[in-house]
Coordinates of C-alpha atoms in Angstrom, one line a residue:
Chain A
M271 CA -26.2 46.0 -19.3
T272 CA -26.2 43.9 -22.4
H273 CA -22.4 44.2 -22.7
I274 CA -21.8 43.4 -19.1
A275 CA -24.0 40.3 -19.4
Q276 CA -22.1 39.3 -22.6
L277 CA -18.8 39.8 -20.9
T278 CA -19.8 37.8 -17.8
I279 CA -21.1 34.9 -19.9
G280 CA -18.0 35.0 -22.0
V281 CA -15.7 34.9 -19.0
T282 CA -17.7 32.2 -17.2
D283 CA -17.9 30.0 -20.3
L284 CA -14.1 30.3 -20.8
L285 CA -13.6 29.4 -17.1
A286 CA -16.0 26.5 -17.5
A287 CA -14.2 25.2 -20.5
F288 CA -10.9 25.4 -18.6
L289 CA -12.3 23.7 -15.5
F290 CA -13.7 20.8 -17.6
M291 CA -10.4 20.1 -19.2
Y292 CA -8.5 20.5 -15.9
G293 CA -11.0 18.3 -14.1
L294 CA -10.7 15.6 -16.7
K295 CA -7.0 15.8 -16.4
R296 CA -7.2 15.4 -12.7
M297 CA -9.6 12.4 -13.2
S298 CA -6.9 10.6 -15.1
S299 CA -4.9 9.7 -12.0
P300 CA -6.4 7.7 -9.0
V301 CA -4.8 10.1 -6.5
T302 CA -6.3 13.3 -7.9
A303 CA -9.4 11.8 -9.4
P304 CA -11.9 12.6 -6.6
S305 CA -11.0 16.3 -6.8
G306 CA -11.3 16.2 -10.6
I307 CA -15.0 15.8 -10.7
F308 CA -15.5 18.6 -8.2
V309 CA -13.3 20.9 -10.4
A310 CA -15.5 20.1 -13.4
G311 CA -18.6 20.4 -11.2
I312 CA -17.7 24.0 -10.3
G313 CA -17.3 24.8 -14.0
M314 CA -20.8 23.4 -14.7
L315 CA -22.4 25.3 -11.8
V316 CA -20.8 28.6 -12.8
A317 CA -21.8 28.1 -16.5
V318 CA -25.4 27.2 -15.7
V319 CA -25.9 30.2 -13.3
A320 CA -24.3 32.6 -15.7
S321 CA -26.4 31.4 -18.6
F322 CA -29.4 33.2 -17.0
L323 CA -27.7 36.4 -18.0
Y324 CA -28.9 35.5 -21.5
V325 CA -32.1 37.3 -20.5
F326 CA -30.4 40.6 -21.1
N327 CA -29.7 39.7 -24.7
I328 CA -32.6 37.7 -26.1
D329 CA -34.3 37.8 -29.4
E330 CA -36.9 40.6 -29.8
A331 CA -39.6 38.0 -30.6
A332 CA -39.0 36.2 -27.3
R333 CA -39.2 39.3 -25.1
P334 CA -42.9 39.0 -24.3
F335 CA -42.4 35.4 -23.1
L336 CA -39.4 36.2 -20.9
M337 CA -41.0 35.6 -17.5
T338 CA -42.7 32.4 -18.7
N339 CA -39.4 31.1 -20.2
V340 CA -37.4 31.9 -17.1
G341 CA -40.0 30.1 -15.0
L342 CA -39.9 27.1 -17.4
A343 CA -36.1 27.1 -17.3
L344 CA -36.0 27.0 -13.5
A345 CA -38.7 24.3 -13.3
A346 CA -36.8 22.2 -15.9
L347 CA -33.5 22.6 -14.0
V348 CA -35.0 21.7 -10.7
L349 CA -37.1 18.8 -12.0
G350 CA -34.5 17.2 -14.4
G351 CA -31.5 17.9 -12.1
G352 CA -33.3 16.9 -9.0
I353 CA -34.6 13.6 -10.2
A354 CA -31.4 12.6 -11.9
W355 CA -29.4 13.6 -8.8
W356 CA -31.6 11.6 -6.5
A357 CA -31.5 8.5 -8.8
G358 CA -27.7 8.8 -9.2
K359 CA -27.2 8.9 -5.5
K360 CA -29.6 6.1 -4.8
V361 CA -28.8 3.5 -7.4
A362 CA -26.8 0.4 -6.5
M363 CA -23.2 0.2 -7.7
T364 CA -24.0 -2.7 -10.0
A365 CA -26.5 -0.5 -11.8
M366 CA -23.9 2.2 -12.6
P367 CA -23.4 1.1 -16.2
Q368 CA -27.0 1.5 -17.2
M369 CA -27.2 4.8 -15.3
V370 CA -24.3 6.2 -17.4
A371 CA -26.2 5.0 -20.5
L372 CA -29.4 6.7 -19.3
Y373 CA -27.7 10.0 -18.5
N374 CA -25.8 9.9 -21.7
G375 CA -29.0 9.4 -23.6
M376 CA -30.5 12.4 -21.9
G377 CA -27.5 14.5 -23.1
G378 CA -28.0 13.3 -26.6
G379 CA -31.7 14.1 -26.3
A380 CA -30.9 17.6 -25.1
A381 CA -28.6 18.2 -28.0
G382 CA -31.3 16.9 -30.4
A383 CA -34.0 19.1 -28.7
I384 CA -31.8 22.2 -29.1
A385 CA -31.4 21.4 -32.7
A386 CA -35.2 21.0 -32.9
V387 CA -35.8 24.5 -31.5
E388 CA -33.4 25.9 -34.0
L389 CA -35.0 24.1 -36.9
F390 CA -38.6 24.6 -36.0
G391 CA -37.9 28.3 -35.2
G392 CA -36.1 28.7 -38.5
K393 CA -33.1 30.1 -36.6
A394 CA -30.4 28.2 -38.5
Q395 CA -30.0 30.2 -41.7
G396 CA -27.7 29.3 -44.5
A397 CA -26.6 26.0 -45.8
T398 CA -23.6 25.4 -43.4
P399 CA -25.4 26.2 -40.1
L400 CA -28.4 24.3 -41.2
A401 CA -26.3 21.2 -42.2
V402 CA -24.4 21.4 -38.9
T403 CA -27.6 21.7 -36.9
L404 CA -29.0 18.6 -38.8
L405 CA -25.9 16.6 -38.2
G406 CA -25.9 17.4 -34.5
A407 CA -29.6 16.5 -34.4
L408 CA -29.0 13.2 -36.2
I409 CA -26.2 12.2 -33.8
G410 CA -28.0 13.4 -30.8
A411 CA -31.3 11.6 -31.6
I412 CA -29.5 8.3 -32.4
S413 CA -27.6 8.6 -29.2
L414 CA -30.8 9.2 -27.3
S415 CA -32.8 6.2 -28.6
G416 CA -29.7 4.0 -28.8
S417 CA -28.7 4.7 -25.2
L418 CA -32.2 4.0 -24.0
I419 CA -32.1 0.6 -25.7
A420 CA -28.6 0.0 -24.1
W421 CA -30.1 1.0 -20.8
A422 CA -33.1 -1.4 -21.2
K423 CA -30.7 -4.3 -22.1
L424 CA -28.4 -3.8 -19.1
Q425 CA -31.4 -3.3 -16.8
G426 CA -32.7 -6.7 -18.1
I427 CA -35.9 -5.2 -19.6
L428 CA -34.8 -6.4 -23.1
K429 CA -33.3 -9.8 -22.6
K430 CA -32.4 -11.1 -26.0
P431 CA -30.7 -9.4 -28.9
L432 CA -33.3 -9.1 -31.6
R433 CA -32.2 -10.2 -35.0
V434 CA -34.1 -10.5 -38.2
R435 CA -32.9 -11.6 -41.7
G436 CA -32.0 -8.6 -43.8
Q437 CA -31.9 -6.4 -40.8
Q438 CA -28.7 -4.6 -41.7
V439 CA -30.0 -3.8 -45.1
F440 CA -33.2 -2.4 -43.6
N441 CA -31.1 -0.3 -41.1
L442 CA -29.1 1.0 -43.9
L443 CA -32.2 2.0 -45.7
V444 CA -33.6 3.9 -42.7
F445 CA -30.2 5.6 -42.3
A446 CA -30.2 6.6 -46.0
L447 CA -33.7 7.9 -45.7
T448 CA -32.7 10.0 -42.7
L449 CA -29.8 11.5 -44.6
A450 CA -32.0 12.1 -47.6
V451 CA -34.6 14.0 -45.6
G452 CA -31.8 16.0 -44.1
C453 CA -30.3 16.9 -47.4
Y454 CA -33.7 17.7 -48.8
L455 CA -34.2 20.1 -45.9
V456 CA -31.0 21.9 -46.7
Y457 CA -32.1 22.0 -50.4
V458 CA -35.5 23.4 -49.6
S459 CA -33.9 26.2 -47.5
L460 CA -31.8 27.2 -50.5
D461 CA -34.4 26.8 -53.2
A462 CA -37.7 28.4 -52.2
S463 CA -39.8 26.3 -54.6
Q464 CA -42.8 24.4 -53.2
P465 CA -41.4 21.3 -51.3
L466 CA -43.1 17.9 -51.2
L467 CA -43.9 18.3 -47.5
S468 CA -43.9 21.4 -45.3
T469 CA -40.7 22.1 -43.5
P470 CA -42.1 21.2 -40.0
Q471 CA -43.3 17.9 -41.4
L472 CA -39.9 17.2 -42.9
I473 CA -38.2 18.1 -39.6
T474 CA -40.5 15.7 -37.8
L475 CA -39.8 13.0 -40.3
F476 CA -36.1 13.6 -39.9
F477 CA -36.2 13.2 -36.1
A478 CA -38.5 10.2 -36.3
C479 CA -36.1 8.4 -38.8
A480 CA -33.1 9.2 -36.7
L481 CA -34.7 7.9 -33.5
V482 CA -35.9 4.7 -35.2
F483 CA -32.4 4.2 -36.6
G484 CA -30.9 4.5 -33.1
V485 CA -33.3 1.8 -31.8
L486 CA -32.7 -0.5 -34.8
M487 CA -29.0 -0.2 -34.7
T488 CA -28.8 -1.1 -31.0
L489 CA -31.4 -3.9 -30.9
P490 CA -29.3 -6.6 -32.6
I491 CA -26.2 -6.0 -30.4
G492 CA -25.6 -8.5 -27.6
G493 CA -25.4 -7.5 -24.0
A494 CA -21.7 -8.4 -23.8
D495 CA -20.9 -5.6 -26.1
M496 CA -23.0 -2.9 -24.3
P497 CA -19.9 -1.3 -22.6
V498 CA -18.4 -0.5 -26.0
V499 CA -21.8 0.6 -27.3
I500 CA -22.3 3.0 -24.4
S501 CA -18.8 4.4 -24.9
I502 CA -19.6 5.0 -28.6
Y503 CA -22.8 6.8 -27.7
N504 CA -21.0 8.8 -25.1
A505 CA -18.5 10.0 -27.7
A506 CA -21.5 10.6 -30.1
T507 CA -23.3 12.8 -27.6
G508 CA -20.1 14.8 -27.1
L509 CA -19.9 15.3 -30.8
A510 CA -23.6 16.3 -31.0
V511 CA -23.1 18.8 -28.2
G512 CA -20.1 20.3 -29.9
L513 CA -21.9 20.7 -33.2
E514 CA -24.9 22.4 -31.5
G515 CA -22.4 24.6 -29.6
Y516 CA -21.2 25.8 -33.0
V517 CA -24.7 26.6 -34.1
L518 CA -25.4 28.5 -30.9
G519 CA -22.0 30.3 -31.2
N520 CA -21.0 28.9 -27.8
P521 CA -17.3 27.9 -27.6
A522 CA -17.7 26.3 -24.1
L523 CA -20.2 23.7 -25.7
M524 CA -17.9 23.3 -28.7
I525 CA -14.8 22.6 -26.5
A526 CA -16.5 20.4 -23.9
G527 CA -18.4 18.5 -26.6
M528 CA -15.3 17.9 -28.7
V529 CA -13.1 17.0 -25.8
V530 CA -15.7 14.3 -24.8
G531 CA -16.0 13.3 -28.5
A532 CA -12.3 12.6 -28.8
A533 CA -11.9 11.1 -25.4
G534 CA -14.9 8.9 -25.8
T535 CA -13.6 7.7 -29.2
L536 CA -10.2 6.8 -27.7
L537 CA -11.9 5.1 -24.7
T538 CA -14.0 3.1 -27.2
L539 CA -11.0 2.0 -29.1
L540 CA -9.2 0.9 -25.9
M541 CA -12.2 -1.1 -24.9
A542 CA -12.6 -2.7 -28.3
K543 CA -8.9 -3.5 -28.4
A544 CA -9.2 -5.2 -25.0
M545 CA -11.9 -7.5 -26.5
N546 CA -9.9 -7.9 -29.6
R547 CA -12.8 -6.7 -31.7
S548 CA -13.1 -3.9 -34.1
I549 CA -15.8 -1.3 -33.7
R550 CA -17.4 -2.5 -37.0
N551 CA -17.5 -6.0 -35.6
V552 CA -19.3 -4.8 -32.5
L553 CA -21.9 -2.9 -34.4
F554 CA -22.5 -5.1 -37.3
S555 CA -21.7 -8.7 -36.4
N556 CA -23.7 -11.0 -34.2
F557 CA -21.6 -11.3 -31.1
G558 CA -23.6 -12.6 -28.1
D559 CA -25.4 -15.1 -30.2
A560 CA -25.2 -18.5 -28.6
P561 CA -23.5 -20.7 -31.2
K562 CA -25.7 -23.6 -32.1
H563 CA -22.9 -26.2 -32.0
T564 CA -20.8 -26.2 -28.8
A565 CA -19.2 -28.3 -26.2
G566 CA -19.1 -31.5 -28.3
H567 CA -15.4 -31.8 -27.8
I568 CA -15.0 -30.5 -24.3
K569 CA -13.3 -33.2 -22.2
G570 CA -13.5 -33.9 -18.5
S571 CA -16.4 -33.2 -16.1
L572 CA -17.6 -30.6 -13.8
K573 CA -16.3 -31.3 -10.3
P574 CA -18.3 -29.5 -7.6
T575 CA -16.6 -28.9 -4.3
E576 CA -17.6 -27.4 -0.9
A577 CA -16.9 -23.8 -0.3
G578 CA -15.4 -24.6 3.1
D579 CA -12.9 -27.0 1.6
A580 CA -11.9 -24.5 -1.1
G581 CA -11.4 -21.9 1.6
I582 CA -9.1 -24.2 3.7
F583 CA -7.1 -25.1 0.6
M584 CA -6.4 -21.5 -0.1
H585 CA -5.5 -20.9 3.5
Y586 CA -2.6 -23.3 3.0
A587 CA -1.6 -22.0 -0.4
K588 CA 1.3 -19.6 -0.9
T589 CA -0.1 -17.5 -3.7
V590 CA -3.6 -16.9 -4.7
I591 CA -4.8 -14.8 -7.6
I592 CA -8.5 -13.7 -7.6
V593 CA -10.3 -13.1 -10.9
P594 CA -13.5 -11.2 -10.2
G595 CA -16.4 -10.9 -12.7
Y596 CA -19.9 -9.7 -12.9
G597 CA -21.1 -12.4 -10.5
L598 CA -19.2 -10.6 -7.7
A599 CA -20.9 -7.3 -8.6
A600 CA -24.4 -9.0 -8.9
A601 CA -24.0 -10.6 -5.5
Q602 CA -22.6 -7.4 -4.0
A603 CA -20.0 -9.6 -2.4
Q604 CA -17.0 -7.3 -2.6
Q605 CA -16.9 -6.6 1.1
K606 CA -17.0 -10.2 1.9
L607 CA -14.3 -10.9 -0.6
Y608 CA -12.0 -8.4 0.9
E609 CA -12.7 -9.8 4.4
F610 CA -11.7 -13.2 3.1
V611 CA -8.6 -11.8 1.5
K612 CA -7.6 -10.2 4.7
L613 CA -7.9 -13.5 6.5
L614 CA -5.7 -15.1 3.9
Q615 CA -3.2 -12.3 4.1
S616 CA -2.9 -12.7 7.9
A617 CA -2.1 -16.4 7.3
G618 CA 0.8 -15.3 5.1
V619 CA -0.8 -16.0 1.8
S620 CA 0.1 -13.6 -1.0
V621 CA -3.2 -12.5 -2.6
R622 CA -3.6 -10.4 -5.7
F623 CA -6.4 -9.5 -7.9
A624 CA -6.3 -9.9 -11.7
I625 CA -8.7 -7.6 -13.6
H626 CA -9.7 -8.3 -17.2
P627 CA -10.3 -5.1 -19.1
V628 CA -13.9 -6.1 -19.9
A629 CA -14.7 -8.0 -16.7
G630 CA -18.2 -7.0 -15.5
R631 CA -20.4 -5.0 -17.7
M632 CA -18.1 -2.0 -18.2
P633 CA -14.3 -1.6 -18.3
G634 CA -13.0 -0.7 -14.9
Q635 CA -16.2 -1.8 -13.1
M636 CA -14.3 -4.4 -11.1
D637 CA -11.7 -1.8 -10.1
V638 CA -14.5 0.4 -8.8
L639 CA -16.2 -2.4 -6.9
L640 CA -12.9 -3.5 -5.3
A641 CA -12.1 0.1 -4.4
E642 CA -15.5 0.4 -2.8
A643 CA -14.7 -2.5 -0.6
G644 CA -11.4 -0.8 0.4
V645 CA -9.0 -3.1 -1.4
P646 CA -5.8 -1.1 -1.8
Y647 CA -5.1 -0.6 -5.4
D648 CA -1.5 -2.0 -5.2
L649 CA -3.2 -5.4 -4.9
I650 CA -5.1 -4.9 -8.2
F651 CA -3.3 -5.9 -11.4
Q652 CA -4.4 -5.5 -15.0
L653 CA -4.2 -8.3 -17.5
D654 CA -0.8 -7.7 -19.0
D655 CA 0.9 -7.1 -15.6
I656 CA -0.2 -10.4 -14.0
N657 CA -1.0 -12.9 -16.8
D658 CA 2.5 -14.5 -16.6
D659 CA 2.1 -15.1 -12.9
F660 CA -0.8 -17.5 -13.1
K661 CA 1.5 -20.5 -13.9
S662 CA 3.5 -20.0 -10.8
S663 CA 0.5 -19.4 -8.7
D664 CA -1.0 -22.1 -6.4
V665 CA -4.6 -21.1 -6.7
A666 CA -6.7 -19.0 -9.1
L667 CA -10.1 -18.1 -7.6
V668 CA -12.5 -17.1 -10.3
I669 CA -15.6 -15.4 -8.8
G670 CA -18.5 -14.9 -11.2
A671 CA -16.3 -14.5 -14.2
N672 CA -16.6 -16.7 -17.2
D673 CA -15.8 -15.5 -20.7
V674 CA -12.6 -13.6 -19.6
V675 CA -11.1 -16.9 -18.5
N676 CA -12.3 -19.1 -21.3
P677 CA -9.4 -20.9 -23.0
A678 CA -11.5 -21.2 -26.2
A679 CA -10.3 -17.6 -26.9
R680 CA -6.8 -19.0 -27.3
T681 CA -7.5 -22.2 -29.2
E682 CA -10.8 -22.4 -30.9
K683 CA -11.1 -20.5 -34.1
A684 CA -14.8 -21.1 -34.4
S685 CA -15.5 -19.5 -31.0
P686 CA -17.0 -16.0 -31.1
I687 CA -14.5 -14.8 -28.6
Y688 CA -11.5 -16.3 -30.4
G689 CA -8.5 -14.0 -30.3
M690 CA -9.7 -12.0 -27.2
P691 CA -6.9 -11.8 -24.7
I692 CA -7.9 -13.8 -21.6
L693 CA -6.6 -14.2 -18.1
N694 CA -4.6 -17.4 -17.9
A695 CA -6.4 -18.7 -14.8
D696 CA -6.3 -22.2 -16.3
Q697 CA -2.5 -22.3 -15.8
A698 CA -2.7 -22.1 -12.0
K699 CA -2.1 -25.3 -10.1
Q700 CA -5.6 -25.3 -8.7
V701 CA -8.6 -23.3 -10.0
Y702 CA -11.8 -22.7 -8.1
V703 CA -14.7 -21.2 -9.9
V704 CA -17.5 -19.7 -7.9
K705 CA -20.6 -19.7 -9.9
R706 CA -24.3 -19.5 -9.3
G707 CA -25.1 -22.5 -11.5
E708 CA -24.1 -24.3 -14.6
G709 CA -25.2 -21.5 -16.9
K710 CA -23.1 -20.0 -19.6
G711 CA -21.3 -16.7 -19.6
Y712 CA -22.6 -13.5 -21.2
A713 CA -21.2 -14.5 -24.5
G714 CA -23.4 -17.7 -24.3
I715 CA -20.6 -20.2 -24.8
Q716 CA -19.3 -23.2 -22.9
N717 CA -16.1 -22.8 -20.9
A718 CA -13.6 -25.7 -21.2
L719 CA -11.8 -24.4 -18.1
F720 CA -14.7 -25.6 -15.9
Y721 CA -14.1 -29.1 -17.2
A722 CA -10.3 -29.1 -16.7
D723 CA -8.6 -31.5 -14.3
N724 CA -7.2 -28.8 -12.1
C725 CA -10.6 -27.0 -11.8
N726 CA -13.3 -27.4 -9.1
M727 CA -16.6 -25.7 -9.2
V728 CA -18.0 -24.0 -6.1
Y729 CA -21.7 -23.5 -6.7
G730 CA -23.7 -20.7 -5.0
D731 CA -24.2 -17.1 -4.7
A732 CA -20.8 -15.3 -4.4
A733 CA -21.7 -13.7 -1.0
A734 CA -22.9 -17.0 0.5
V735 CA -19.9 -18.9 -0.8
L736 CA -17.5 -16.3 0.6
T737 CA -19.3 -16.4 3.9
K738 CA -18.7 -20.1 4.1
M739 CA -15.1 -19.7 3.1
I740 CA -14.5 -17.1 5.8
E741 CA -16.2 -19.4 8.5
S742 CA -14.0 -22.3 7.6
V743 CA -10.8 -20.4 7.6
R744 CA -11.8 -18.7 10.9
G745 CA -12.5 -22.2 12.3
L746 CA -9.0 -23.3 11.4
T747 CA -7.4 -20.4 13.1
T748 CA -9.4 -20.7 16.3
K749 CA -8.7 -24.5 16.4
A750 CA -5.0 -23.7 16.0
A751 CA -5.1 -21.2 18.8
A752 CA -6.9 -23.7 21.1
Chain B
M204 CA -17.8 47.5 -26.7
D205 CA -19.1 44.3 -28.2
F206 CA -18.4 41.1 -26.4
S207 CA -20.5 38.8 -28.5
I208 CA -18.7 35.9 -30.0
H209 CA -18.7 35.4 -33.8
M210 CA -17.8 31.8 -34.7
T211 CA -16.9 31.7 -38.3
G212 CA -16.3 28.4 -40.1
F213 CA -12.6 28.2 -40.0
L214 CA -12.3 29.4 -36.4
A215 CA -14.8 26.7 -35.4
L216 CA -12.7 24.1 -37.2
Y217 CA -9.6 25.2 -35.3
V218 CA -11.5 25.1 -32.0
F219 CA -12.8 21.6 -32.8
M220 CA -9.3 20.4 -33.8
L221 CA -7.6 21.7 -30.7
A222 CA -10.3 20.5 -28.4
G223 CA -10.2 17.1 -30.1
F224 CA -6.5 16.8 -29.6
A225 CA -6.8 17.9 -26.0
G226 CA -9.4 15.3 -25.3
W227 CA -7.4 12.6 -26.9
V228 CA -4.2 13.5 -25.0
I229 CA -5.9 13.8 -21.6
I230 CA -7.4 10.4 -21.9
G231 CA -4.3 8.8 -23.4
H232 CA -2.7 8.5 -20.0
V233 CA -5.6 7.1 -18.0
P234 CA -5.0 3.8 -16.3
A235 CA -7.6 1.1 -16.9
I236 CA -8.6 1.3 -13.3
L237 CA -10.2 4.6 -14.0
H238 CA -12.0 3.7 -17.3
T239 CA -15.5 3.5 -15.8
P240 CA -15.3 6.7 -13.7
L241 CA -13.8 8.4 -16.7
M242 CA -16.5 7.4 -19.0
S243 CA -19.0 8.6 -16.4
G244 CA -16.9 11.8 -15.9
S245 CA -16.8 12.7 -19.6
N246 CA -20.6 11.9 -19.7
F247 CA -21.0 14.5 -17.0
V248 CA -18.9 17.0 -19.0
H249 CA -21.2 16.9 -22.0
G250 CA -23.9 17.8 -19.6
I251 CA -22.9 21.4 -20.4
V252 CA -25.5 20.9 -23.2
V253 CA -27.9 22.3 -20.5
V254 CA -26.4 25.7 -21.1
G255 CA -27.3 25.4 -24.8
G256 CA -30.8 24.3 -23.8
L257 CA -31.2 27.3 -21.5
F258 CA -30.2 29.6 -24.4
A259 CA -32.7 27.9 -26.7
L260 CA -35.5 28.1 -24.1
L261 CA -34.9 31.7 -23.1
N262 CA -35.1 32.7 -26.8
A263 CA -38.2 30.6 -27.5
S264 CA -41.1 32.6 -28.9
T265 CA -43.7 30.0 -29.7
P266 CA -45.4 27.3 -27.5
L267 CA -43.7 24.6 -29.7
E268 CA -40.2 26.1 -29.1
Q269 CA -41.0 26.6 -25.4
G270 CA -42.0 23.0 -25.1
I271 CA -39.0 21.6 -26.9
G272 CA -36.7 24.0 -25.1
F273 CA -38.2 22.9 -21.7
F274 CA -37.5 19.3 -22.8
A275 CA -33.9 20.2 -23.7
V276 CA -33.2 21.9 -20.3
L277 CA -34.9 19.0 -18.5
L278 CA -32.7 16.4 -20.2
G279 CA -29.6 18.5 -20.1
A280 CA -30.0 19.1 -16.4
G281 CA -30.5 15.4 -15.9
N282 CA -27.3 14.6 -17.8
A283 CA -25.3 17.1 -15.7
A284 CA -26.7 16.4 -12.3
G285 CA -27.0 12.6 -12.7
G286 CA -23.5 12.4 -14.3
F287 CA -22.0 14.3 -11.4
A288 CA -23.7 12.2 -8.8
V289 CA -22.7 8.9 -10.3
T290 CA -19.1 10.0 -11.0
Q291 CA -18.6 11.5 -7.6
R292 CA -19.8 8.3 -6.0
M293 CA -17.4 6.2 -8.0
L294 CA -14.5 8.4 -7.4
A295 CA -15.2 8.8 -3.7
M296 CA -14.2 5.2 -3.4
F297 CA -10.8 6.0 -4.6
Q298 CA -10.6 8.7 -2.0
T299 CA -11.0 6.2 0.8
S300 CA -9.0 3.4 -0.5
G301 CA -6.2 5.3 -2.3
P302 CA -4.7 7.5 0.4
V303 CA -5.4 4.9 3.1
A304 CA -3.5 2.3 1.2
R305 CA -0.6 4.5 0.7
H306 CA -0.7 5.7 4.2
S307 CA -0.7 2.2 5.7
R308 CA 2.2 1.2 3.4
S309 CA 4.3 4.1 4.5
H310 CA 3.2 3.5 8.1
R311 CA 4.4 -0.1 7.8
A312 CA 7.7 1.0 6.3
K313 CA 8.2 3.3 9.2
A314 CA 7.3 0.6 11.7
H315 CA 9.9 -1.7 10.1
R316 CA 12.8 0.7 10.3
P317 CA 13.2 0.8 14.0
K318 CA 13.1 -3.0 14.1
A319 CA 15.8 -3.3 11.6
A320 CA 18.0 -0.8 13.4

């Protein structure tokens, strides 16, 4: 029976590893993507069910607790899986980024907890397994507490980046202390002499330091950088899972974890590149800090206009490029926007969408939102593909986006977003900016575009503004028909 | 027969190296439009950690180990289930818009042809 159980687990884990990679591959094309997650999901289901076959091959010491443990396992699966499933199904599309952060933190926490069981149970014997377990525990714990902070920031629970003088030195000290405790644990396991603290105390100290470091490391990072941070923690969790997979001798965990570790790293680099920032910059510089001296030299004035007038103007334009941002997501106005676009299209206006890689709170968030509204993705263009078309375009309609169209990124060396590629919305003949108020963008800096001669502001909630635009354009067409 | 897996140091390094390459290559061809779903999808994939949690919990022999093992399975299951739910919701949108868009385009093309003829 033991052998059959081992064989079954071996085969299902192999199958799961294959299905994960095949699923991710399918997810890399819009056409096959929806089936990709189901392929990976089957792999997960098979692996989880088969893992109950471990009961035929457990440690002698755990045998008396078998029934309790199986009961605990089922309860944990139903409870954790059920709540997360319910939350994942129920949450609004705008809250997706923080949900990903939350679930990612849970994965990191699980990897850390596995390491804790191995460490407290004294199951990792020898310097290498012990060191790998500790490394996985370190990364997992940082990922857990860091992701929770990222979640709290995106959820709006933590509003301001917290920065103190000498913070980085302090963080470095905490990190060094964590590493030192880890090294000392390995040393104690090799040399049986009386340690300063008992092993359980050392393990507790190790986890406490790692968790604190995750919090400290994430607190000073501004909200605008959260997508990159979540991506880093996603890769980190993958790595932690892979390392714990090695400790447990489970190749499925090793492969899945490492694939995510590598993929997450690449994804992080792509995002950072889109923002023209290095990873080091994101983690250790003070982006998102509102610069104290701004706007002194911005010429021109803000020129508010009525939503209806803007709608009619666009109705008579030839080409319109729409630049969506977080404001669109916050107002949940994607359906309204597409309704308006369809009206323009039926009037013969060529309408396209220009997506900045970091528009919204997460790369690709705008694509997802527009897809939700049913916008065909041949209307959606990425920065490089459409940026040259702004200057020949009649109207650029900026909805709830700010930093990604800020010309300061091109010209102003002192600006924190200097060098970031931006959408050249300012080059269109007429620019309309739909905004809730005169507030600054997520990076907390003034936007010269809003003061430009060819720019008018349309104040209001994106959904309300678009409703007015739709009414005015409808009014035109019915008048024309009458 | 023995079907247990013995993962020695170098074998593990080979597995890590190949898996790392695979992950890098798979993501290398992803269009930006899929970045968010993909981050969510890879987040789901490391939910496999729940299997490690189950292993740890089933082998637990003290209340402390049982407690932490329970925690591990709880969090791992949350990672897997939540990751799936969120990713599936994001990708379902592509299901409706993608094929429909292509369909309508080809439909339009078909509708144009007789007119031209």
